[in-house]
PDB file of C-alpha atoms in Angstrom:
ATOM      1  CA  MET A 180       1.411   6.749  -2.605  1.00 80.00           C
ATOM      2  CA  GLU A 181       0.914   9.286  -0.297  1.00 85.00           C
ATOM      3  CA  ARG A 182      -1.953  10.879  -2.110  1.00 86.00           C
ATOM      4  CA  ALA A 183      -3.845   7.790  -1.880  1.00 89.00           C
ATOM      5  CA  GLU A 184      -3.294   7.906   1.506  1.00 91.00           C
ATOM      6  CA  GLN A 185      -5.092  10.600   1.382  1.00 89.00           C
ATOM      7  CA  VAL A 186      -7.670   9.771  -0.530  1.00 89.00           C
ATOM      8  CA  ALA A 187      -8.309   6.735   2.072  1.00 88.00           C
ATOM      9  CA  HIS A 188      -8.282   9.064   5.139  1.00 84.00           C
ATOM     10  CA  GLU A 189     -10.552  11.844   3.245  1.00 82.00           C
ATOM     11  CA  THR A 190     -13.043   9.742   2.153  1.00 81.00           C
ATOM     12  CA  GLU A 191     -13.100   7.184   5.436  1.00 77.00           C
ATOM     13  CA  PRO A 192     -15.021   9.122   6.943  1.00 74.00           C
ATOM     14  CA  TRP A 193     -17.750  10.212   4.267  1.00 70.00           C
ATOM     15  CA  ALA A 194     -18.446   5.678   4.443  1.00 74.00           C
ATOM     16  CA  THR A 195     -18.028   5.641   8.060  1.00 65.00           C
ATOM     17  CA  ASP A 196     -21.127   3.317   8.739  1.00 53.00           C
ATOM     18  CA  SER A 197     -24.079   2.790   7.035  1.00 52.00           C
ATOM     19  CA  HIS A 198     -25.339   0.786  10.260  1.00 51.00           C
ATOM     20  CA  SER A 199     -27.988   3.839  10.475  1.00 52.00           C
ATOM     21  CA  LEU A 200     -28.741   3.376   6.449  1.00 51.00           C
ATOM     22  CA  LYS A 201     -29.709   7.630   6.546  1.00 52.00           C
ATOM     23  CA  GLY A 202     -27.575   8.688   3.431  1.00 48.00           C
ATOM     24  CA  TRP A 203     -24.745   6.655   3.592  1.00 56.00           C
ATOM     25  CA  LYS A 204     -24.590   5.073  -0.266  1.00 71.00           C
ATOM     26  CA  SER A 205     -24.081   1.889  -1.535  1.00 83.00           C
ATOM     27  CA  ASN A 206     -20.649   0.192  -1.535  1.00 87.00           C
ATOM     28  CA  GLN A 207     -19.941   0.712  -4.804  1.00 89.00           C
ATOM     29  CA  SER A 208     -20.971   4.330  -4.495  1.00 86.00           C
ATOM     30  CA  VAL A 209     -18.246   4.538  -2.323  1.00 88.00           C
ATOM     31  CA  LEU A 210     -15.956   2.440  -4.613  1.00 92.00           C
ATOM     32  CA  ASP A 211     -16.865   5.327  -7.598  1.00 91.00           C
ATOM     33  CA  ARG A 212     -16.276   8.468  -4.956  1.00 88.00           C
ATOM     34  CA  LEU A 213     -13.136   6.976  -4.446  1.00 92.00           C
ATOM     35  CA  VAL A 214     -11.718   6.924  -7.753  1.00 93.00           C
ATOM     36  CA  ALA A 215     -13.314  10.447  -8.060  1.00 91.00           C
ATOM     37  CA  GLU A 216     -11.581  11.726  -4.927  1.00 90.00           C
ATOM     38  CA  THR A 217      -8.106  10.613  -6.473  1.00 91.00           C
ATOM     39  CA  GLY A 218      -8.706  12.022 -10.255  1.00 90.00           C
ATOM     40  CA  GLY A 219      -7.627   8.586 -11.848  1.00 89.00           C
ATOM     41  CA  GLU A 220      -8.637   6.212 -13.937  1.00 91.00           C
ATOM     42  CA  LEU A 221     -10.360   3.287 -13.111  1.00 93.00           C
ATOM     43  CA  LEU A 222      -8.191   0.043 -13.793  1.00 93.00           C
ATOM     44  CA  THR A 223     -10.761  -1.880 -12.169  1.00 94.00           C
ATOM     45  CA  ALA A 224     -13.404  -2.294 -10.093  1.00 96.00           C
ATOM     46  CA  SER A 225     -15.516  -5.213  -7.587  1.00 96.00           C
ATOM     47  CA  VAL A 226     -18.427  -4.872  -5.136  1.00 96.00           C
ATOM     48  CA  HIS A 227     -17.882  -8.486  -3.440  1.00 95.00           C
ATOM     49  CA  VAL A 228     -20.540  -7.969  -0.980  1.00 91.00           C
ATOM     50  CA  PRO A 229     -23.773  -5.386  -1.997  1.00 86.00           C
ATOM     51  CA  ASP A 230     -24.940  -5.706   1.368  1.00 82.00           C
ATOM     52  CA  GLU A 231     -24.788  -1.902   3.086  1.00 77.00           C
ATOM     53  CA  ARG A 232     -24.898  -3.750   6.242  1.00 78.00           C
ATOM     54  CA  GLY A 233     -22.397  -6.380   5.597  1.00 85.00           C
ATOM     55  CA  VAL A 234     -19.199  -7.204   6.585  1.00 90.00           C
ATOM     56  CA  GLY A 235     -16.080  -8.383   5.994  1.00 94.00           C
ATOM     57  CA  LEU A 236     -14.108  -7.698   2.338  1.00 96.00           C
ATOM     58  CA  LEU A 237     -16.345  -4.983   1.205  1.00 94.00           C
ATOM     59  CA  GLY A 238     -15.362  -4.296  -2.370  1.00 95.00           C
ATOM     60  CA  THR A 239     -12.291  -3.599  -4.211  1.00 97.00           C
ATOM     61  CA  VAL A 240     -11.182  -0.939  -7.004  1.00 96.00           C
ATOM     62  CA  GLU A 241      -7.744  -0.139  -8.649  1.00 95.00           C
ATOM     63  CA  VAL A 242      -6.691   3.074 -10.309  1.00 94.00           C
ATOM     64  CA  MET A 243      -4.260   4.635 -11.501  1.00 92.00           C
ATOM     65  CA  MET A 244      -3.037   7.861 -10.474  1.00 88.00           C
ATOM     66  CA  VAL A 245      -0.445  10.478 -11.236  1.00 81.00           C
ATOM     67  CA  GLY A 246       2.518  11.000  -9.559  1.00 77.00           C
ATOM     68  CA  HIS A 247       4.777  14.301 -10.235  1.00 71.00           C
ATOM     69  CA  ALA A 248       8.546  14.357  -9.047  1.00 70.00           C
ATOM     70  CA  SER A 249      10.922  16.387 -10.142  1.00 68.00           C
ATOM     71  CA  ASP A 250      14.394  15.794 -11.974  1.00 63.00           C
ATOM     72  CA  GLY A 251      16.368  18.917 -10.710  1.00 63.00           C
ATOM     73  CA  TRP A 252      16.047  22.332  -9.681  1.00 63.00           C
ATOM     74  CA  LEU A 253      14.255  24.015 -11.733  1.00 61.00           C
ATOM     75  CA  ALA A 254      10.088  23.140 -11.500  1.00 57.00           C
ATOM     76  CA  ASP A 255      10.579  22.920 -15.452  1.00 64.00           C
ATOM     77  CA  ASP A 256      12.767  19.144 -15.041  1.00 70.00           C
ATOM     78  CA  GLU A 257       8.915  17.626 -13.357  1.00 73.00           C
ATOM     79  CA  VAL A 258       8.401  14.505 -14.733  1.00 75.00           C
ATOM     80  CA  SER A 259       4.907  12.770 -14.319  1.00 78.00           C
ATOM     81  CA  TYR A 260       4.752   8.825 -13.671  1.00 80.00           C
ATOM     82  CA  GLN A 261       2.026   6.081 -12.982  1.00 85.00           C
ATOM     83  CA  VAL A 262       0.591   4.761  -9.584  1.00 87.00           C
ATOM     84  CA  CYS A 263      -1.502   2.214  -9.275  1.00 92.00           C
ATOM     85  CA  VAL A 264      -2.912   1.759  -6.083  1.00 94.00           C
ATOM     86  CA  ARG A 265      -5.885  -0.718  -4.990  1.00 97.00           C
ATOM     87  CA  PHE A 266      -8.119   0.494  -2.516  1.00 96.00           C
ATOM     88  CA  ASP A 267      -9.647  -2.331  -0.546  1.00 96.00           C
ATOM     89  CA  VAL A 268     -13.378  -1.174   1.452  1.00 93.00           C
ATOM     90  CA  ARG A 269     -14.123  -3.723   4.173  1.00 92.00           C
ATOM     91  CA  ARG A 270     -15.976  -3.203   8.245  1.00 89.00           C
ATOM     92  CA  GLU A 271     -15.456  -5.704  10.639  1.00 87.00           C
ATOM     93  CA  THR A 272     -18.432  -7.564  12.573  1.00 83.00           C
ATOM     94  CA  SER A 273     -19.354  -3.892  14.067  1.00 73.00           C
ATOM     95  CA  GLY A 274     -17.887  -0.673  13.062  1.00 77.00           C
ATOM     96  CA  PRO A 275     -17.513   1.971  10.314  1.00 81.00           C
ATOM     97  CA  ARG A 276     -16.196   0.964   6.574  1.00 86.00           C
ATOM     98  CA  GLU A 277     -12.141   1.162   7.122  1.00 89.00           C
ATOM     99  CA  ILE A 278     -10.710   1.747   3.158  1.00 92.00           C
ATOM    100  CA  THR A 279      -6.838   0.812   3.334  1.00 95.00           C
ATOM    101  CA  PRO A 280      -4.509   1.440  -0.090  1.00 96.00           C
ATOM    102  CA  ALA A 281      -1.955  -0.367  -1.533  1.00 96.00           C
ATOM    103  CA  PRO A 282       0.253   0.269  -4.098  1.00 94.00           C
ATOM    104  CA  ILE A 283       0.085  -2.554  -6.917  1.00 93.00           C
ATOM    105  CA  ASP A 284       2.274  -2.851  -9.941  1.00 91.00           C
ATOM    106  CA  CYS A 285       0.725  -1.294 -13.526  1.00 88.00           C
ATOM    107  CA  PRO A 286      -1.110  -3.311 -15.885  1.00 86.00           C
ATOM    108  CA  PRO A 287       1.488  -4.384 -19.075  1.00 85.00           C
ATOM    109  CA  GLY A 288       0.865  -1.541 -21.916  1.00 77.00           C
ATOM    110  CA  VAL A 289       0.745   1.479 -18.835  1.00 72.00           C
ATOM    111  CA  PRO A 290       4.367   3.806 -19.574  1.00 69.00           C
ATOM    112  CA  ALA A 291       5.690   4.225 -16.603  1.00 68.00           C
ATOM    113  CA  THR A 292       5.855   8.103 -17.141  1.00 65.00           C
ATOM    114  CA  ARG A 293       2.695  10.318 -19.422  1.00 64.00           C
ATOM    115  CA  ALA A 294       4.165  13.590 -21.526  1.00 55.00           C
ATOM    116  CA  PRO A 295       2.975  17.259 -19.151  1.00 50.00           C
ATOM    117  CA  GLN A 296      -0.850  18.073 -19.345  1.00 49.00           C
TER     118      GLN A 296
END
């Protein structure tokens, strides 16, 4: 989850404010960037407000990321596990886009752990 929070924090300045419309990207491109930055696998994505000047919940994207944890003293004991996260992209009446990550249950059929790459 720390990685998801880092991705949200790093993407937010890039997606900051589209009010000037000078080079700022669409809400869809913000969702695409979140998936790319996580290095994860897209589960679902939905743009709720296509208007770049829109307010409220602009879009959501769910991503399956890979986390790593150590089971013991040796690096060989490291376990890779699935982390599923939803990113909400919203904007208040005036202001920049805000990106909030929240853990979600992974879909059925997604194994809890994965083999080393």
